[in-house]
Amino acid sequence: MRLRVSLFCLLLSPASFFAQEKTFTINDLAWLKGCWNSSRNGRETTEHWLKPAGGTMLGISRTVADGKTVEFEFTQIRQDPGGDIFFIAKPSGQPEAAFKLIKGSANEVIFENPQHDFPQRVIYRLQSDGSLLGRIEGVSKGKEKAVDFPMTRARCDD
């Protein structure tokens, strides 16, 4: 009788019985590590991400135009003890803001903070050609707005 009950339980519970659901962790963001570069409209932006370690990824970016730094940002992606993952940004001249991971996959992450002024979402997507698309989006002055930051991999020693 015990064998029949166990077999019956197996038949009722699909593949989830055999496969344990994988939890997305900061280590799944290793594809973001390294240096990325964007040049457009006379502005050169470099973004550098350290590999995941100790529950964090640290990042920094700088935009130079006409030989002067016009923007910079200190960033981190941090996994808290409960497993939640946050993108934390400290842009030049602005207060720090935190965005919670709402979607993570092998080539895309979406962070969101509906209470932030703009942006409310920060997205990183690794493209099939190896380039990186950074994107911020949300509502600004009552209208939907999105800004794309296409980047290519760069050497980190520059």
mmCIF file of C-alpha atoms in Angstrom:
data_model
loop_
_atom_site.group_PDB
_atom_site.id
_atom_site.type_symbol
_atom_site.label_atom_id
_atom_site.label_comp_id
_atom_site.label_asym_id
_atom_site.label_seq_id
_atom_site.Cartn_x
_atom_site.Cartn_y
_atom_site.Cartn_z
ATOM 1 C CA MET A 1 0.000 0.000 0.000
ATOM 2 C CA ARG A 2 2.834 2.409 0.821
ATOM 3 C CA LEU A 3 4.298 2.004 -2.682
ATOM 4 C CA ARG A 4 0.938 2.816 -4.270
ATOM 5 C CA VAL A 5 0.513 5.951 -2.159
ATOM 6 C CA SER A 6 4.029 7.145 -3.047
ATOM 7 C CA LEU A 7 3.454 6.407 -6.720
ATOM 8 C CA PHE A 8 0.109 8.215 -6.550
ATOM 9 C CA CYS A 9 1.818 11.285 -5.002
ATOM 10 C CA LEU A 10 4.416 11.262 -7.767
ATOM 11 C CA LEU A 11 1.724 11.159 -10.415
ATOM 12 C CA LEU A 12 -0.134 14.081 -8.834
ATOM 13 C CA SER A 13 2.904 16.322 -8.525
ATOM 14 C CA PRO A 14 4.478 17.208 -11.884
ATOM 15 C CA ALA A 15 8.126 17.760 -12.679
ATOM 16 C CA SER A 16 8.412 20.249 -9.820
ATOM 17 C CA PHE A 17 8.727 17.242 -7.525
ATOM 18 C CA PHE A 18 11.968 16.289 -9.284
ATOM 19 C CA ALA A 19 13.317 19.734 -10.120
ATOM 20 C CA GLN A 20 14.012 22.195 -7.367
ATOM 21 C CA GLU A 21 13.306 25.782 -8.425
ATOM 22 C CA LYS A 22 16.533 27.767 -8.764
ATOM 23 C CA THR A 23 16.655 31.062 -6.915
ATOM 24 C CA PHE A 24 18.167 34.002 -8.785
ATOM 25 C CA THR A 25 21.251 35.303 -6.970
ATOM 26 C CA ILE A 26 23.736 38.075 -7.483
ATOM 27 C CA ASN A 27 26.142 35.506 -8.946
ATOM 28 C CA ASP A 28 23.728 35.142 -11.885
ATOM 29 C CA LEU A 29 24.706 38.713 -12.848
ATOM 30 C CA ALA A 30 28.330 37.825 -13.642
ATOM 31 C CA TRP A 31 27.597 38.634 -17.313
ATOM 32 C CA LEU A 32 27.505 42.319 -16.318
ATOM 33 C CA LYS A 33 31.078 42.413 -14.989
ATOM 34 C CA GLY A 34 33.750 44.281 -16.883
ATOM 35 C CA CYS A 35 34.035 47.574 -18.696
ATOM 36 C CA TRP A 36 31.484 49.012 -21.077
ATOM 37 C CA ASN A 37 31.735 52.061 -23.312
ATOM 38 C CA SER A 38 29.348 54.345 -25.158
ATOM 39 C CA SER A 39 30.183 57.233 -27.483
ATOM 40 C CA ARG A 40 27.443 59.446 -28.847
ATOM 41 C CA ASN A 41 26.663 63.102 -29.314
ATOM 42 C CA GLY A 42 30.201 64.117 -28.332
ATOM 43 C CA ARG A 43 29.912 62.314 -24.995
ATOM 44 C CA GLU A 44 32.069 59.353 -23.937
ATOM 45 C CA THR A 45 30.613 57.200 -21.157
ATOM 46 C CA THR A 46 32.488 54.374 -19.463
ATOM 47 C CA GLU A 47 30.829 52.002 -17.001
ATOM 48 C CA HIS A 48 32.807 49.460 -14.984
ATOM 49 C CA TRP A 49 31.330 46.602 -12.944
ATOM 50 C CA LEU A 50 33.341 44.381 -10.586
ATOM 51 C CA LYS A 51 32.455 40.676 -10.509
ATOM 52 C CA PRO A 52 29.998 39.457 -7.873
ATOM 53 C CA ALA A 53 31.705 38.815 -4.532
ATOM 54 C CA GLY A 54 30.567 38.983 -0.932
ATOM 55 C CA GLY A 55 26.956 39.570 -1.952
ATOM 56 C CA THR A 56 27.722 42.708 -3.963
ATOM 57 C CA MET A 57 28.727 44.017 -7.351
ATOM 58 C CA LEU A 58 30.270 47.472 -7.340
ATOM 59 C CA GLY A 59 30.063 49.800 -10.298
ATOM 60 C CA ILE A 60 31.137 53.232 -11.393
ATOM 61 C CA SER A 61 30.440 55.299 -14.465
ATOM 62 C CA ARG A 62 31.743 58.553 -15.875
ATOM 63 C CA THR A 63 30.645 60.692 -18.800
ATOM 64 C CA VAL A 64 33.151 63.053 -20.399
ATOM 65 C CA ALA A 65 32.264 65.808 -22.892
ATOM 66 C CA ASP A 66 34.626 68.480 -24.229
ATOM 67 C CA GLY A 67 37.417 67.117 -22.039
ATOM 68 C CA LYS A 68 35.426 67.518 -18.787
ATOM 69 C CA THR A 69 33.589 65.082 -16.545
ATOM 70 C CA VAL A 70 29.936 66.099 -16.859
ATOM 71 C CA GLU A 71 28.327 63.166 -15.009
ATOM 72 C CA PHE A 72 29.386 60.330 -12.741
ATOM 73 C CA GLU A 73 27.637 57.639 -10.757
ATOM 74 C CA PHE A 74 28.587 55.208 -8.008
ATOM 75 C CA THR A 75 26.476 52.047 -8.114
ATOM 76 C CA GLN A 76 26.145 48.730 -6.410
ATOM 77 C CA ILE A 77 24.025 45.664 -6.759
ATOM 78 C CA ARG A 78 23.520 44.113 -3.352
ATOM 79 C CA GLN A 79 21.825 40.918 -2.223
ATOM 80 C CA ASP A 80 20.407 41.203 1.279
ATOM 81 C CA PRO A 81 20.320 38.322 3.791
ATOM 82 C CA GLY A 82 16.719 37.510 2.768
ATOM 83 C CA GLY A 83 17.790 37.011 -0.861
ATOM 84 C CA ASP A 84 16.324 40.231 -2.281
ATOM 85 C CA ILE A 85 18.577 42.002 -4.780
ATOM 86 C CA PHE A 86 18.794 45.780 -5.088
ATOM 87 C CA PHE A 87 20.396 48.196 -7.545
ATOM 88 C CA ILE A 88 21.609 51.207 -5.570
ATOM 89 C CA ALA A 89 22.660 54.347 -7.415
ATOM 90 C CA LYS A 90 24.330 57.527 -6.237
ATOM 91 C CA PRO A 91 24.377 59.781 -9.326
ATOM 92 C CA SER A 92 26.376 63.010 -9.389
ATOM 93 C CA GLY A 93 24.658 65.669 -7.320
ATOM 94 C CA GLN A 94 21.609 63.548 -6.451
ATOM 95 C CA PRO A 95 20.507 61.540 -3.419
ATOM 96 C CA GLU A 96 21.016 57.781 -3.346
ATOM 97 C CA ALA A 97 18.161 55.649 -4.681
ATOM 98 C CA ALA A 98 17.478 51.908 -4.381
ATOM 99 C CA PHE A 99 15.589 49.753 -6.892
ATOM 100 C CA LYS A 100 14.461 46.182 -6.134
ATOM 101 C CA LEU A 101 14.999 43.352 -8.614
ATOM 102 C CA ILE A 102 11.649 42.372 -10.119
ATOM 103 C CA LYS A 103 12.963 40.182 -12.956
ATOM 104 C CA GLY A 104 16.234 38.370 -13.504
ATOM 105 C CA SER A 105 17.307 36.022 -16.264
ATOM 106 C CA ALA A 106 20.469 34.816 -17.994
ATOM 107 C CA ASN A 107 20.708 38.040 -20.007
ATOM 108 C CA GLU A 108 18.409 40.655 -18.451
ATOM 109 C CA VAL A 109 17.673 42.271 -15.103
ATOM 110 C CA ILE A 110 14.943 44.735 -14.244
ATOM 111 C CA PHE A 111 15.009 46.760 -11.039
ATOM 112 C CA GLU A 112 12.089 48.906 -9.932
ATOM 113 C CA ASN A 113 11.217 51.612 -7.414
ATOM 114 C CA PRO A 114 7.706 52.972 -8.116
ATOM 115 C CA GLN A 115 8.184 55.748 -5.514
ATOM 116 C CA HIS A 116 11.283 57.230 -7.182
ATOM 117 C CA ASP A 117 10.792 60.418 -9.220
ATOM 118 C CA PHE A 118 12.573 59.298 -12.401
ATOM 119 C CA PRO A 119 13.494 56.700 -13.357
ATOM 120 C CA GLN A 120 11.267 54.095 -11.743
ATOM 121 C CA ARG A 121 12.949 51.194 -13.571
ATOM 122 C CA VAL A 122 16.584 50.376 -14.329
ATOM 123 C CA ILE A 123 17.214 47.658 -16.904
ATOM 124 C CA TYR A 124 20.371 45.929 -18.121
ATOM 125 C CA ARG A 125 20.116 43.584 -21.104
ATOM 126 C CA LEU A 126 22.986 41.620 -22.637
ATOM 127 C CA GLN A 127 22.326 41.611 -26.386
ATOM 128 C CA SER A 128 22.914 38.601 -28.642
ATOM 129 C CA ASP A 129 25.908 40.376 -30.253
ATOM 130 C CA GLY A 130 27.631 40.770 -26.862
ATOM 131 C CA SER A 131 26.785 44.444 -26.452
ATOM 132 C CA LEU A 132 24.970 45.774 -23.393
ATOM 133 C CA LEU A 133 21.841 47.885 -23.324
ATOM 134 C CA GLY A 134 21.270 49.936 -20.211
ATOM 135 C CA ARG A 135 17.847 51.529 -20.009
ATOM 136 C CA ILE A 136 16.007 53.739 -17.569
ATOM 137 C CA GLU A 137 12.286 54.255 -17.813
ATOM 138 C CA GLY A 138 9.235 55.481 -15.987
ATOM 139 C CA VAL A 139 6.973 58.488 -15.707
ATOM 140 C CA SER A 140 8.400 62.002 -15.771
ATOM 141 C CA LYS A 141 6.168 65.081 -15.649
ATOM 142 C CA GLY A 142 3.129 62.861 -16.218
ATOM 143 C CA LYS A 143 4.473 61.198 -19.365
ATOM 144 C CA GLU A 144 6.101 57.821 -20.026
ATOM 145 C CA LYS A 145 9.788 58.281 -20.752
ATOM 146 C CA ALA A 146 12.675 55.949 -21.573
ATOM 147 C CA VAL A 147 16.370 56.560 -22.154
ATOM 148 C CA ASP A 148 18.608 53.895 -23.724
ATOM 149 C CA PHE A 149 22.331 53.557 -23.113
ATOM 150 C CA PRO A 150 23.784 51.164 -25.713
ATOM 151 C CA MET A 151 27.288 50.012 -24.737
ATOM 152 C CA THR A 152 30.026 47.820 -26.126
ATOM 153 C CA ARG A 153 32.587 45.878 -24.150
ATOM 154 C CA ALA A 154 35.771 47.876 -23.542
ATOM 155 C CA ARG A 155 39.219 47.255 -22.091
ATOM 156 C CA CYS A 156 39.305 47.883 -18.352
ATOM 157 C CA ASP A 157 42.808 49.295 -18.298
ATOM 158 C CA ASP A 158 41.870 52.406 -20.252
#
